[in-house]
mmCIF file of C-alpha atoms and ligand atoms in Angstrom:
data_model
loop_
_atom_site.group_PDB
_atom_site.id
_atom_site.type_symbol
_atom_site.label_atom_id
_atom_site.label_comp_id
_atom_site.label_asym_id
_atom_site.label_seq_id
_atom_site.Cartn_x
_atom_site.Cartn_y
_atom_site.Cartn_z
ATOM 1 C CA UNK O 441 -16.535 47.748 -27.287
ATOM 2 C CA UNK O 442 -18.120 44.308 -27.021
ATOM 3 C CA UNK O 443 -17.002 41.799 -29.629
ATOM 4 C CA UNK O 444 -20.115 39.862 -30.650
ATOM 5 C CA UNK O 445 -18.180 37.370 -32.779
ATOM 6 C CA UNK O 446 -15.838 36.306 -29.992
ATOM 7 C CA UNK O 447 -17.449 36.425 -26.545
ATOM 8 C CA UNK O 448 -14.189 35.237 -24.879
ATOM 9 C CA UNK O 449 -12.607 38.580 -25.880
ATOM 10 C CA UNK O 450 -15.043 40.427 -23.642
ATOM 11 C CA UNK O 451 -14.099 38.602 -20.499
ATOM 12 C CA UNK O 452 -11.175 39.188 -18.240
ATOM 13 C CA UNK O 453 -8.614 36.497 -17.629
ATOM 14 C CA UNK O 454 -9.931 35.311 -14.292
ATOM 15 C CA UNK O 455 -13.471 34.843 -15.529
ATOM 16 C CA UNK O 456 -12.202 32.903 -18.579
ATOM 17 C CA UNK O 457 -10.152 30.725 -16.246
ATOM 18 C CA UNK O 458 -13.166 30.131 -14.025
ATOM 19 C CA UNK O 459 -15.314 29.103 -16.989
ATOM 20 C CA UNK O 460 -12.557 26.879 -18.371
ATOM 21 C CA UNK O 461 -12.208 25.229 -14.974
ATOM 22 C CA UNK O 462 -15.935 24.579 -14.827
ATOM 23 C CA UNK O 463 -15.982 23.170 -18.367
ATOM 24 C CA UNK O 464 -13.071 20.858 -17.523
ATOM 25 C CA UNK O 465 -14.780 19.671 -14.337
ATOM 26 C CA UNK O 466 -17.829 18.516 -16.295
ATOM 27 C CA UNK O 467 -15.780 15.772 -17.929
ATOM 28 C CA UNK O 468 -13.481 13.044 -16.673
ATOM 29 C CA UNK O 469 -10.604 14.513 -14.679
ATOM 30 C CA UNK O 470 -7.361 12.527 -14.880
ATOM 31 C CA UNK O 471 -6.857 10.964 -11.471
ATOM 32 C CA UNK O 472 -3.069 11.111 -11.659
ATOM 33 C CA UNK O 473 -1.138 13.716 -13.624
ATOM 34 C CA UNK O 474 2.647 13.423 -13.901
ATOM 35 C CA UNK O 475 4.796 16.276 -15.165
ATOM 36 C CA UNK O 476 8.337 16.466 -16.506
ATOM 37 C CA UNK O 477 9.040 20.115 -15.750
ATOM 38 C CA UNK O 478 11.558 20.940 -18.452
ATOM 39 C CA UNK O 479 12.977 24.149 -19.902
ATOM 40 C CA UNK O 480 14.051 26.125 -16.840
ATOM 41 C CA UNK O 481 17.580 26.541 -18.189
ATOM 42 C CA UNK O 482 16.405 27.783 -21.589
ATOM 43 C CA UNK O 483 13.942 30.172 -19.967
ATOM 44 C CA UNK O 484 16.800 31.714 -17.993
ATOM 45 C CA UNK O 485 19.165 31.784 -20.983
ATOM 46 C CA UNK O 486 16.622 33.680 -23.074
ATOM 47 C CA UNK O 487 16.722 36.382 -20.413
ATOM 48 C CA UNK O 488 20.491 36.289 -19.938
ATOM 49 C CA UNK O 489 19.948 35.036 -16.391
ATOM 50 C CA UNK O 490 21.774 32.218 -14.592
ATOM 51 C CA UNK O 491 20.116 28.775 -14.954
ATOM 52 C CA UNK O 492 19.148 28.796 -11.290
ATOM 53 C CA UNK O 493 16.870 31.787 -11.941
ATOM 54 C CA UNK O 494 14.882 29.477 -14.223
ATOM 55 C CA UNK O 495 14.621 26.859 -11.496
ATOM 56 C CA UNK O 496 13.437 29.478 -9.030
ATOM 57 C CA UNK O 497 10.752 30.664 -11.446
ATOM 58 C CA UNK O 498 9.848 27.006 -12.027
ATOM 59 C CA UNK O 499 9.266 26.600 -8.303
ATOM 60 C CA UNK O 500 6.607 29.323 -8.383
ATOM 61 C CA UNK O 501 4.847 27.436 -11.173
ATOM 62 C CA UNK O 502 4.802 24.333 -8.956
ATOM 63 C CA UNK O 503 2.725 26.301 -6.464
ATOM 64 C CA UNK O 504 0.242 27.539 -9.101
ATOM 65 C CA UNK O 505 -0.244 24.165 -10.767
ATOM 66 C CA UNK O 506 -0.573 22.327 -7.446
ATOM 67 C CA UNK O 507 -3.327 24.684 -6.384
ATOM 68 C CA UNK O 508 -5.188 24.330 -9.668
ATOM 69 C CA UNK O 509 -4.792 20.542 -9.862
ATOM 70 C CA UNK O 510 -6.273 20.299 -6.369
ATOM 71 C CA UNK O 511 -9.132 22.616 -7.283
ATOM 72 C CA UNK O 512 -10.187 20.680 -10.382
ATOM 73 C CA UNK O 513 -10.092 17.351 -8.555
ATOM 74 C CA UNK O 514 -6.833 15.713 -9.672
ATOM 75 C CA UNK O 515 -5.997 13.161 -6.981
ATOM 76 C CA UNK O 516 -2.245 12.814 -7.520
ATOM 77 C CA UNK O 517 0.260 15.192 -9.070
ATOM 78 C CA UNK O 518 3.725 13.720 -9.547
ATOM 79 C CA UNK O 519 6.444 16.242 -10.384
ATOM 80 C CA UNK O 520 9.867 15.225 -11.696
ATOM 81 C CA UNK O 521 11.988 17.620 -9.659
ATOM 82 C CA UNK O 522 15.388 15.873 -9.795
ATOM 83 C CA UNK O 523 16.503 12.728 -11.578
ATOM 84 C CA UNK O 524 19.222 10.275 -10.566
ATOM 85 C CA UNK O 525 21.091 11.618 -13.640
ATOM 86 C CA UNK O 526 20.837 15.279 -12.571
ATOM 87 C CA UNK O 527 23.815 14.862 -10.188
ATOM 88 C CA UNK O 528 25.963 15.248 -13.335
ATOM 89 C CA UNK O 529 25.098 18.967 -13.477
ATOM 90 C CA UNK O 530 27.508 21.616 -12.146
ATOM 91 C CA UNK O 531 27.760 21.438 -8.351
ATOM 92 C CA UNK O 532 26.390 24.939 -7.924
ATOM 93 C CA UNK O 533 23.227 24.028 -9.853
ATOM 94 C CA UNK O 534 22.797 20.725 -7.996
ATOM 95 C CA UNK O 535 23.192 22.512 -4.651
ATOM 96 C CA UNK O 536 20.567 25.022 -5.693
ATOM 97 C CA UNK O 537 18.118 22.363 -6.895
ATOM 98 C CA UNK O 538 18.556 20.543 -3.595
ATOM 99 C CA UNK O 539 17.688 23.730 -1.700
ATOM 100 C CA UNK O 540 14.456 24.295 -3.637
ATOM 101 C CA UNK O 541 12.314 21.765 -1.724
ATOM 102 C CA UNK O 542 13.372 23.479 1.532
ATOM 103 C CA UNK O 543 12.546 26.891 0.148
ATOM 104 C CA UNK O 544 9.276 25.750 -1.370
ATOM 105 C CA UNK O 545 8.070 23.887 1.698
ATOM 106 C CA UNK O 546 9.485 26.519 4.060
ATOM 107 C CA UNK O 547 7.256 29.076 2.342
ATOM 108 C CA UNK O 548 4.215 27.136 1.205
ATOM 109 C CA UNK O 549 3.756 24.264 3.658
ATOM 110 C CA UNK O 550 1.117 26.166 5.695
ATOM 111 C CA UNK O 551 -0.778 26.822 2.460
ATOM 112 C CA UNK O 552 -0.550 23.136 1.457
ATOM 113 C CA UNK O 553 -1.805 22.107 4.901
ATOM 114 C CA UNK O 554 -4.699 24.528 4.625
ATOM 115 C CA UNK O 555 -5.560 23.278 1.143
ATOM 116 C CA UNK O 556 -5.663 19.683 2.402
ATOM 117 C CA UNK O 557 -2.727 18.632 0.172
ATOM 118 C CA UNK O 558 -0.669 15.583 1.186
ATOM 119 C CA UNK O 559 3.034 15.727 0.364
ATOM 120 C CA UNK O 560 4.749 12.523 -0.726
ATOM 121 C CA UNK O 561 8.024 11.639 -2.359
ATOM 122 C CA UNK O 562 9.420 8.951 -4.653
ATOM 123 C CA UNK O 563 13.155 8.622 -5.196
ATOM 124 C CA UNK O 564 16.316 7.662 -3.358
ATOM 125 C CA UNK O 565 16.275 9.428 -0.023
ATOM 126 C CA UNK O 566 19.683 8.149 1.156
ATOM 127 C CA UNK O 567 21.757 10.444 -1.040
ATOM 128 C CA UNK O 568 19.738 13.614 -0.487
ATOM 129 C CA UNK O 569 21.338 16.331 1.638
ATOM 130 C CA UNK O 570 20.013 15.984 5.179
ATOM 131 C CA UNK O 571 18.353 19.427 5.176
ATOM 132 C CA UNK O 572 16.462 18.574 1.976
ATOM 133 C CA UNK O 573 15.297 15.274 3.396
ATOM 134 C CA UNK O 574 14.308 16.889 6.700
ATOM 135 C CA UNK O 575 12.139 19.433 4.865
ATOM 136 C CA UNK O 576 10.405 16.741 2.818
ATOM 137 C CA UNK O 577 9.877 14.445 5.800
ATOM 138 C CA UNK O 578 8.494 17.274 7.904
ATOM 139 C CA UNK O 579 6.035 18.110 5.116
ATOM 140 C CA UNK O 580 5.067 14.443 4.783
ATOM 141 C CA UNK O 581 4.497 14.202 8.531
ATOM 142 C CA UNK O 582 2.473 17.388 8.767
ATOM 143 C CA UNK O 583 0.244 16.518 5.814
ATOM 144 C CA UNK O 584 -0.118 12.774 6.306
ATOM 145 C CA UNK O 585 -3.777 12.991 7.353
ATOM 146 C CA UNK O 586 -4.805 15.291 4.506
ATOM 147 C CA UNK O 587 -7.054 13.681 1.942
ATOM 148 C CA UNK O 588 -6.954 16.200 -0.895
ATOM 149 C CA UNK O 589 -4.411 16.185 -3.698
ATOM 150 C CA UNK O 590 -1.281 14.058 -3.230
ATOM 151 C CA UNK O 591 1.654 16.236 -4.257
ATOM 152 C CA UNK O 592 4.254 13.633 -5.057
ATOM 153 C CA UNK O 593 7.794 14.885 -5.649
ATOM 154 C CA UNK O 594 10.034 12.639 -7.725
ATOM 155 C CA UNK O 595 13.336 13.636 -6.200
ATOM 156 C CA UNK O 596 16.537 11.760 -6.980
ATOM 157 C CA UNK O 597 14.275 9.395 -8.890
ATOM 158 C CA UNK O 598 15.222 7.060 -11.752
ATOM 159 C CA UNK O 599 12.871 4.509 -13.203
ATOM 160 C CA UNK O 600 15.350 1.835 -14.301
ATOM 161 C CA UNK O 601 16.980 1.805 -10.864
ATOM 162 C CA UNK O 602 13.513 1.600 -9.312
ATOM 163 C CA UNK O 603 12.594 -1.431 -11.467
ATOM 164 C CA UNK O 604 15.940 -3.105 -10.806
ATOM 165 C CA UNK O 605 15.525 -2.641 -7.051
ATOM 166 C CA UNK O 606 12.012 -4.061 -7.272
ATOM 167 C CA UNK O 607 13.362 -7.169 -9.038
ATOM 168 C CA UNK O 608 16.073 -7.600 -6.374
ATOM 169 C CA UNK O 609 13.481 -7.241 -3.637
ATOM 170 C CA UNK O 610 11.231 -9.844 -5.320
ATOM 171 C CA UNK O 611 14.196 -12.242 -5.503
ATOM 172 C CA UNK O 612 14.834 -11.777 -1.770
ATOM 173 C CA UNK O 613 11.179 -12.351 -0.954
ATOM 174 C CA UNK O 614 11.160 -15.423 -3.225
ATOM 175 C CA UNK O 615 14.210 -16.856 -1.431
ATOM 176 C CA UNK O 616 12.573 -16.190 1.933
ATOM 177 C CA UNK O 617 9.297 -17.834 0.896
ATOM 178 C CA UNK O 618 7.356 -14.553 1.080
ATOM 179 C CA UNK O 619 6.253 -14.722 -2.561
ATOM 180 C CA UNK O 620 6.000 -17.636 -4.996
ATOM 181 C CA UNK O 621 6.055 -17.727 -8.787
ATOM 182 C CA UNK O 622 2.268 -17.868 -9.087
ATOM 183 C CA UNK O 623 1.797 -14.802 -6.914
ATOM 184 C CA UNK O 624 4.174 -12.732 -9.024
ATOM 185 C CA UNK O 625 2.188 -10.789 -11.599
ATOM 186 C CA UNK O 626 1.920 -7.199 -12.860
ATOM 187 C CA UNK O 627 -0.151 -6.156 -9.883
ATOM 188 C CA UNK O 628 2.084 -7.696 -7.233
ATOM 189 C CA UNK O 629 5.266 -6.467 -8.954
ATOM 190 C CA UNK O 630 3.796 -2.930 -8.868
ATOM 191 C CA UNK O 631 3.719 -3.097 -5.083
ATOM 192 C CA UNK O 632 7.538 -3.336 -5.084
ATOM 193 C CA UNK O 633 7.846 -0.003 -6.890
ATOM 194 C CA UNK O 634 8.215 3.347 -5.140
ATOM 195 C CA UNK O 635 4.751 4.274 -6.397
ATOM 196 C CA UNK O 636 3.118 1.478 -4.386
ATOM 197 C CA UNK O 637 -0.317 2.717 -3.319
ATOM 198 C CA UNK O 638 -0.599 5.320 -6.088
ATOM 199 C CA UNK O 639 -2.564 4.796 -9.286
ATOM 200 C CA UNK O 640 -0.644 4.872 -12.576
ATOM 201 C CA UNK O 641 -0.568 8.313 -14.227
ATOM 202 C CA UNK O 642 -3.472 8.968 -16.598
ATOM 203 C CA UNK O 643 -1.771 11.957 -18.152
ATOM 204 C CA UNK O 644 1.913 12.816 -18.573
ATOM 205 C CA UNK O 645 2.834 16.379 -19.474
ATOM 206 C CA UNK O 646 6.326 17.317 -20.632
ATOM 207 C CA UNK O 647 7.138 20.940 -21.246
ATOM 208 C CA UNK O 648 9.798 22.620 -23.409
ATOM 209 C CA UNK O 649 9.400 20.697 -26.659
ATOM 210 C CA UNK O 650 11.474 17.643 -25.717
ATOM 211 C CA UNK O 651 9.740 14.424 -26.749
ATOM 212 C CA UNK O 652 11.199 11.774 -24.455
ATOM 213 C CA UNK O 653 10.614 10.143 -21.094
ATOM 214 C CA UNK O 654 14.083 10.585 -19.559
ATOM 215 C CA UNK O 655 13.890 7.550 -17.282
ATOM 216 C CA UNK O 656 10.636 8.711 -15.679
ATOM 217 C CA UNK O 657 8.033 6.170 -14.458
ATOM 218 C CA UNK O 658 8.691 3.744 -17.330
ATOM 219 C CA UNK O 659 6.588 0.950 -15.828
ATOM 220 C CA UNK O 660 3.803 3.227 -14.602
ATOM 221 C CA UNK O 661 3.403 5.106 -17.921
ATOM 222 C CA UNK O 662 2.505 1.978 -19.936
ATOM 223 C CA UNK O 663 -1.022 3.216 -20.775
ATOM 224 C CA UNK O 664 -0.674 6.898 -19.929
ATOM 225 C CA UNK O 665 -1.793 9.587 -22.369
ATOM 226 C CA UNK O 666 1.245 11.660 -23.336
ATOM 227 C CA UNK O 667 1.080 15.422 -23.843
ATOM 228 C CA UNK O 668 4.045 17.421 -25.071
ATOM 229 C CA UNK O 669 4.108 21.203 -25.251
ATOM 230 C CA UNK O 670 6.748 23.672 -26.444
ATOM 231 C CA UNK O 671 6.021 25.973 -23.492
ATOM 232 C CA UNK O 672 8.984 26.216 -21.102
ATOM 233 C CA UNK O 673 8.145 25.193 -17.537
ATOM 234 C CA UNK O 674 8.546 28.690 -15.997
ATOM 235 C CA UNK O 675 6.030 29.976 -18.587
ATOM 236 C CA UNK O 676 3.574 27.127 -18.013
ATOM 237 C CA UNK O 677 0.444 28.602 -16.469
ATOM 238 C CA UNK O 678 -3.098 27.657 -15.464
ATOM 239 C CA UNK O 679 -4.375 27.969 -19.041
ATOM 240 C CA UNK O 680 -1.696 25.584 -20.311
ATOM 241 C CA UNK O 681 -2.582 23.062 -17.614
ATOM 242 C CA UNK O 682 -6.294 23.260 -18.417
ATOM 243 C CA UNK O 683 -5.470 22.915 -22.117
ATOM 244 C CA UNK O 684 -3.524 19.720 -21.388
ATOM 245 C CA UNK O 685 -6.469 18.334 -19.410
ATOM 246 C CA UNK O 686 -8.852 19.344 -22.206
ATOM 247 C CA UNK O 687 -6.705 17.442 -24.709
ATOM 248 C CA UNK O 688 -6.686 14.427 -22.390
ATOM 249 C CA UNK O 689 -10.472 14.594 -22.202
ATOM 250 C CA UNK O 690 -10.712 14.539 -25.994
ATOM 251 C CA UNK O 691 -8.639 11.359 -26.278
ATOM 252 C CA UNK O 692 -10.104 7.888 -26.450
ATOM 253 C CA UNK O 693 -8.341 5.525 -24.096
ATOM 254 C CA UNK O 694 -8.506 1.906 -25.179
ATOM 255 C CA UNK O 695 -5.889 0.186 -22.986
ATOM 256 C CA UNK O 696 -5.102 -2.183 -25.870
ATOM 257 C CA UNK O 697 -8.772 -2.935 -26.585
ATOM 258 C CA UNK O 698 -10.844 -1.597 -29.483
HETATM 259 C C1 FPP V 1753 14.690 20.618 -16.116
HETATM 260 O O1 FPP V 1753 14.927 21.822 -16.796
HETATM 261 C C2 FPP V 1753 14.306 20.919 -14.763
HETATM 262 C C3 FPP V 1753 14.894 20.400 -13.647
HETATM 263 C C4 FPP V 1753 15.999 19.442 -13.676
HETATM 264 C C5 FPP V 1753 14.474 20.831 -12.316
HETATM 265 C C6 FPP V 1753 13.019 21.027 -12.156
HETATM 266 C C7 FPP V 1753 12.758 21.704 -10.883
HETATM 267 C C8 FPP V 1753 11.828 22.654 -10.709
HETATM 268 C C9 FPP V 1753 10.920 23.114 -11.761
HETATM 269 C C10 FPP V 1753 11.624 23.274 -9.393
HETATM 270 C C11 FPP V 1753 11.160 22.245 -8.439
HETATM 271 C C12 FPP V 1753 10.535 22.787 -7.300
HETATM 272 C C13 FPP V 1753 10.386 22.150 -6.145
HETATM 273 C C14 FPP V 1753 9.474 22.687 -5.185
HETATM 274 C C15 FPP V 1753 11.154 20.942 -5.795
HETATM 275 P P1 FPP V 1753 16.384 22.084 -17.363
HETATM 276 O O2 FPP V 1753 17.201 22.705 -16.316
HETATM 277 O O3 FPP V 1753 16.947 20.815 -17.905
HETATM 278 O O4 FPP V 1753 16.070 23.096 -18.522
HETATM 279 P P2 FPP V 1753 16.808 23.158 -19.934
HETATM 280 O O5 FPP V 1753 16.526 21.855 -20.629
HETATM 281 O O6 FPP V 1753 16.146 24.319 -20.592
HETATM 282 O O7 FPP V 1753 18.266 23.378 -19.669
#
Protein backbone atom coordinates (compact mmCIF):
# COMPACT_ATOMS: atom_id res chain seq x y z
CA UNK A 1 0.00 0.00 0.00
CA UNK A 2 1.25 3.49 -0.81
CA UNK A 3 2.18 5.62 2.19
CA UNK A 4 0.93 9.13 1.43
CA UNK A 5 2.58 10.66 4.50
CA UNK A 6 6.06 9.42 3.65
CA UNK A 7 6.71 9.20 -0.10
CA UNK A 8 10.28 7.87 0.50
CA UNK A 9 8.71 4.67 1.92
CA UNK A 10 7.20 3.89 -1.47
CA UNK A 11 10.46 3.90 -3.33
CA UNK A 12 13.03 1.20 -3.57
CA UNK A 13 16.55 1.74 -2.37
CA UNK A 14 18.12 2.42 -5.74
CA UNK A 15 15.61 5.08 -6.70
CA UNK A 16 16.06 6.80 -3.31
CA UNK A 17 19.81 6.72 -3.85
CA UNK A 18 19.41 8.19 -7.33
CA UNK A 19 17.24 11.02 -6.03
CA UNK A 20 19.61 11.68 -3.13
CA UNK A 21 22.52 11.80 -5.56
CA UNK A 22 20.69 14.29 -7.74
CA UNK A 23 19.76 16.46 -4.74
CA UNK A 24 23.39 16.45 -3.57
CA UNK A 25 24.64 17.39 -7.04
CA UNK A 26 22.49 20.52 -7.06
CA UNK A 27 24.62 22.05 -4.31
CA UNK A 28 28.32 22.58 -3.78
CA UNK A 29 30.20 19.28 -3.91
CA UNK A 30 33.31 19.14 -1.72
CA UNK A 31 36.27 19.10 -4.08
CA UNK A 32 38.42 16.98 -1.79
CA UNK A 33 37.05 14.45 0.68
CA UNK A 34 39.43 12.70 3.08
CA UNK A 35 38.39 9.65 5.08
CA UNK A 36 39.79 7.97 8.17
CA UNK A 37 38.37 4.49 7.62
CA UNK A 38 38.08 3.26 11.18
CA UNK A 39 36.28 0.38 12.88
CA UNK A 40 37.26 -2.65 10.81
CA UNK A 41 38.51 -4.50 13.88
CA UNK A 42 35.34 -3.85 15.88
CA UNK A 43 33.17 -4.87 12.94
CA UNK A 44 34.98 -8.21 12.81
CA UNK A 45 34.91 -8.68 16.59
CA UNK A 46 31.14 -8.18 16.68
CA UNK A 47 30.88 -11.14 14.32
CA UNK A 48 33.50 -13.25 16.08
CA UNK A 49 35.69 -13.00 12.99
CA UNK A 50 39.43 -12.30 12.81
CA UNK A 51 40.33 -8.58 12.48
CA UNK A 52 41.54 -9.13 8.93
CA UNK A 53 37.98 -10.06 7.89
CA UNK A 54 37.03 -6.50 8.84
CA UNK A 55 39.82 -5.09 6.70
CA UNK A 56 38.72 -7.22 3.77
CA UNK A 57 35.14 -5.99 4.11
CA UNK A 58 36.52 -2.45 4.41
CA UNK A 59 38.26 -2.90 1.07
CA UNK A 60 34.92 -3.57 -0.63
CA UNK A 61 33.60 -0.32 0.83
CA UNK A 62 36.56 1.50 -0.73
CA UNK A 63 35.32 0.36 -4.13
CA UNK A 64 31.72 1.50 -3.49
CA UNK A 65 32.65 4.91 -2.10
CA UNK A 66 35.22 5.57 -4.84
CA UNK A 67 32.61 4.90 -7.49
CA UNK A 68 30.04 7.15 -5.83
CA UNK A 69 32.50 9.97 -5.10
CA UNK A 70 33.47 9.95 -8.77
CA UNK A 71 29.84 9.95 -9.86
CA UNK A 72 28.83 12.95 -7.75
CA UNK A 73 31.83 14.99 -8.89
CA UNK A 74 34.28 14.83 -5.97
CA UNK A 75 37.69 15.60 -7.47
CA UNK A 76 39.95 13.99 -4.86
CA UNK A 77 39.28 11.20 -2.39
CA UNK A 78 42.08 10.62 0.11
CA UNK A 79 41.80 7.40 2.11
CA UNK A 80 43.88 6.72 5.22
CA UNK A 81 44.74 3.09 4.54
CA UNK A 82 47.84 2.65 6.74
CA UNK A 83 49.56 5.04 9.12
CA UNK A 84 53.24 5.20 10.06
CA UNK A 85 52.04 4.02 13.52
CA UNK A 86 50.19 0.96 12.17
CA UNK A 87 53.46 -1.02 11.95
CA UNK A 88 52.99 -1.58 15.71
CA UNK A 89 50.12 -4.00 14.99
CA UNK A 90 50.65 -7.78 15.03
CA UNK A 91 52.80 -8.88 12.09
CA UNK A 92 50.03 -11.01 10.64
CA UNK A 93 47.68 -8.02 10.50
CA UNK A 94 50.35 -5.72 9.04
CA UNK A 95 51.16 -8.31 6.37
CA UNK A 96 47.49 -8.56 5.50
CA UNK A 97 47.01 -4.79 5.33
CA UNK A 98 50.03 -4.55 3.05
CA UNK A 99 48.49 -7.14 0.72
CA UNK A 100 45.19 -5.26 0.41
CA UNK A 101 46.36 -2.66 -2.14
CA UNK A 102 47.59 -5.53 -4.36
CA UNK A 103 44.31 -7.37 -4.00
CA UNK A 104 42.23 -4.25 -4.52
CA UNK A 105 44.15 -3.02 -7.54
CA UNK A 106 44.59 -6.54 -8.91
CA UNK A 107 40.80 -6.85 -9.00
CA UNK A 108 39.54 -3.33 -9.63
CA UNK A 109 42.23 -1.54 -11.63
CA UNK A 110 40.45 -2.19 -14.97
CA UNK A 111 37.27 -0.74 -13.46
CA UNK A 112 39.16 2.33 -12.18
CA UNK A 113 40.73 2.83 -15.61
CA UNK A 114 37.33 2.57 -17.25
CA UNK A 115 35.83 5.04 -14.78
CA UNK A 116 38.58 7.56 -15.54
CA UNK A 117 39.93 7.44 -11.95
CA UNK A 118 43.56 8.42 -11.34
CA UNK A 119 45.35 6.53 -8.57
CA UNK A 120 47.82 8.44 -6.41
CA UNK A 121 49.57 7.83 -3.14
CA UNK A 122 50.93 9.85 -0.22
CA UNK A 123 53.17 8.24 2.37
CA UNK A 124 56.62 6.74 2.76
CA UNK A 125 57.17 4.40 -0.16
CA UNK A 126 60.64 3.21 0.93
CA UNK A 127 59.43 0.92 3.70
CA UNK A 128 56.53 -0.64 1.81
CA UNK A 129 56.91 -4.27 0.74
CA UNK A 130 58.07 -4.30 -2.88
CA UNK A 131 54.94 -6.11 -4.14
CA UNK A 132 52.70 -3.48 -2.52
CA UNK A 133 54.70 -0.66 -4.04
CA UNK A 134 54.75 -2.35 -7.45
CA UNK A 135 50.95 -2.64 -7.41
CA UNK A 136 50.50 1.01 -6.48
CA UNK A 137 53.06 2.24 -9.01
CA UNK A 138 51.53 0.16 -11.78
CA UNK A 139 48.11 1.65 -10.97
CA UNK A 140 49.58 5.16 -10.91
CA UNK A 141 51.24 4.57 -14.28
CA UNK A 142 48.17 3.09 -15.91
CA UNK A 143 45.86 5.85 -14.69
CA UNK A 144 48.16 8.85 -14.95
CA UNK A 145 46.29 10.36 -17.91
CA UNK A 146 42.84 9.94 -16.38
CA UNK A 147 41.16 13.17 -15.41
CA UNK A 148 38.27 11.96 -13.26
CA UNK A 149 38.46 11.40 -9.52
CA UNK A 150 41.92 11.24 -7.93
CA UNK A 151 41.89 8.23 -5.62
CA UNK A 152 44.69 9.09 -3.25
CA UNK A 153 45.81 6.35 -0.87
CA UNK A 154 47.53 7.51 2.30
CA UNK A 155 49.72 4.48 2.84
CA UNK A 156 52.46 4.45 5.47
CA UNK A 157 51.55 8.09 5.96
CA UNK A 158 52.14 10.25 9.05
CA UNK A 159 51.52 13.96 9.13
CA UNK A 160 54.14 15.03 11.68
CA UNK A 161 56.87 13.17 9.80
CA UNK A 162 55.63 14.77 6.58
CA UNK A 163 55.84 18.28 8.10
CA UNK A 164 59.25 17.58 9.61
CA UNK A 165 60.58 16.35 6.26
CA UNK A 166 59.17 19.45 4.58
CA UNK A 167 61.02 21.67 7.07
CA UNK A 168 64.28 19.76 6.47
CA UNK A 169 63.82 20.10 2.73
CA UNK A 170 63.18 23.86 3.06
CA UNK A 171 66.38 24.19 5.12
CA UNK A 172 68.35 22.39 2.38
CA UNK A 173 66.85 24.59 -0.31
CA UNK A 174 67.58 27.68 1.82
CA UNK A 175 71.23 26.63 2.21
CA UNK A 176 71.48 26.02 -1.53
CA UNK A 177 69.95 29.39 -2.39
CA UNK A 178 66.84 27.81 -3.94
CA UNK A 179 64.45 29.60 -1.58
CA UNK A 180 64.86 32.74 0.53
CA UNK A 181 63.07 33.89 3.67
CA UNK A 182 60.67 36.14 1.78
CA UNK A 183 59.59 33.36 -0.54
CA UNK A 184 58.74 31.05 2.34
CA UNK A 185 55.05 31.34 3.14
CA UNK A 186 52.07 29.03 3.70
CA UNK A 187 51.64 28.47 -0.01
CA UNK A 188 55.27 27.70 -0.77
CA UNK A 189 55.63 25.50 2.34
CA UNK A 190 52.61 23.49 1.11
CA UNK A 191 54.55 22.56 -2.01
CA UNK A 192 57.05 20.67 0.18
CA UNK A 193 54.31 18.41 1.53
CA UNK A 194 53.36 15.06 0.00
CA UNK A 195 50.04 16.58 -1.03
CA UNK A 196 51.73 19.09 -3.34
CA UNK A 197 49.39 19.67 -6.28
CA UNK A 198 46.25 18.58 -4.41
CA UNK A 199 43.77 20.99 -2.87
CA UNK A 200 43.27 20.84 0.91
CA UNK A 201 40.40 18.57 1.99
CA UNK A 202 37.03 20.32 2.21
CA UNK A 203 35.48 17.49 4.18
CA UNK A 204 37.02 14.94 6.54
CA UNK A 205 34.97 11.89 7.48
CA UNK A 206 35.98 9.59 10.32
CA UNK A 207 33.96 6.47 10.96
CA UNK A 208 33.51 4.33 14.08
CA UNK A 209 32.82 7.01 16.69
CA UNK A 210 36.43 8.01 17.38
CA UNK A 211 36.81 11.79 17.53
CA UNK A 212 40.47 12.41 16.72
CA UNK A 213 42.77 13.04 13.79
CA UNK A 214 45.41 10.36 14.47
CA UNK A 215 48.27 12.19 12.77
CA UNK A 216 46.35 12.58 9.51
CA UNK A 217 46.90 15.64 7.26
CA UNK A 218 47.36 18.03 10.20
CA UNK A 219 48.51 20.94 8.03
CA UNK A 220 46.01 20.30 5.24
CA UNK A 221 42.97 20.01 7.56
CA UNK A 222 43.32 23.54 8.98
CA UNK A 223 39.97 24.73 7.55
CA UNK A 224 38.36 21.40 6.72
CA UNK A 225 34.82 20.60 7.83
CA UNK A 226 34.95 17.59 10.16
CA UNK A 227 32.30 14.87 10.14
CA UNK A 228 32.30 12.04 12.65
CA UNK A 229 29.94 9.08 12.49
CA UNK A 230 29.47 6.05 14.74
CA UNK A 231 29.09 3.77 11.70
CA UNK A 232 31.96 1.27 11.41
CA UNK A 233 33.84 1.50 8.11
CA UNK A 234 32.72 -1.92 6.76
CA UNK A 235 29.09 -0.81 7.33
CA UNK A 236 29.60 2.60 5.72
CA UNK A 237 27.53 2.70 2.55
CA UNK A 238 26.42 5.07 -0.20
CA UNK A 239 23.67 6.56 1.97
CA UNK A 240 26.14 7.35 4.75
CA UNK A 241 28.48 9.04 2.27
CA UNK A 242 25.66 11.13 0.80
CA UNK A 243 24.54 12.03 4.32
CA UNK A 244 28.06 13.28 5.12
CA UNK A 245 28.07 15.39 1.96
CA UNK A 246 24.59 16.71 2.80
CA UNK A 247 25.83 17.76 6.24
CA UNK A 248 28.83 19.45 4.63
CA UNK A 249 26.49 21.33 2.31
CA UNK A 250 24.49 22.60 5.28
CA UNK A 251 27.57 24.06 6.98
CA UNK A 252 28.69 27.64 6.60
CA UNK A 253 32.39 27.86 5.89
CA UNK A 254 33.96 31.11 7.01
CA UNK A 255 37.71 30.40 6.86
CA UNK A 256 38.21 32.68 9.89
CA UNK A 257 36.05 35.47 8.45
CA UNK A 258 32.51 36.39 9.52
C1 LIG B 1 41.37 1.13 11.08
O1 LIG B 1 40.45 0.25 11.67
C2 LIG B 1 41.62 0.71 9.73
C3 LIG B 1 42.86 0.47 9.20
C4 LIG B 1 44.11 0.64 9.94
C5 LIG B 1 43.00 -0.02 7.83
C6 LIG B 1 42.06 0.57 6.86
C7 LIG B 1 42.12 -0.19 5.61
C8 LIG B 1 41.05 -0.49 4.85
C9 LIG B 1 39.69 -0.05 5.15
C10 LIG B 1 41.20 -1.25 3.60
C11 LIG B 1 42.02 -0.46 2.65
C12 LIG B 1 41.87 -0.88 1.32
C13 LIG B 1 42.74 -0.63 0.34
C14 LIG B 1 42.32 -0.84 -1.01
C15 LIG B 1 44.12 -0.20 0.61
P1 LIG B 1 40.90 -0.58 12.93
O2 LIG B 1 41.55 -1.82 12.49
O3 LIG B 1 41.76 0.27 13.81
O4 LIG B 1 39.52 -0.87 13.61
P2 LIG B 1 39.23 -0.91 15.18
O5 LIG B 1 39.51 0.47 15.70
O6 LIG B 1 37.79 -1.27 15.23
O7 LIG B 1 40.13 -1.96 15.77
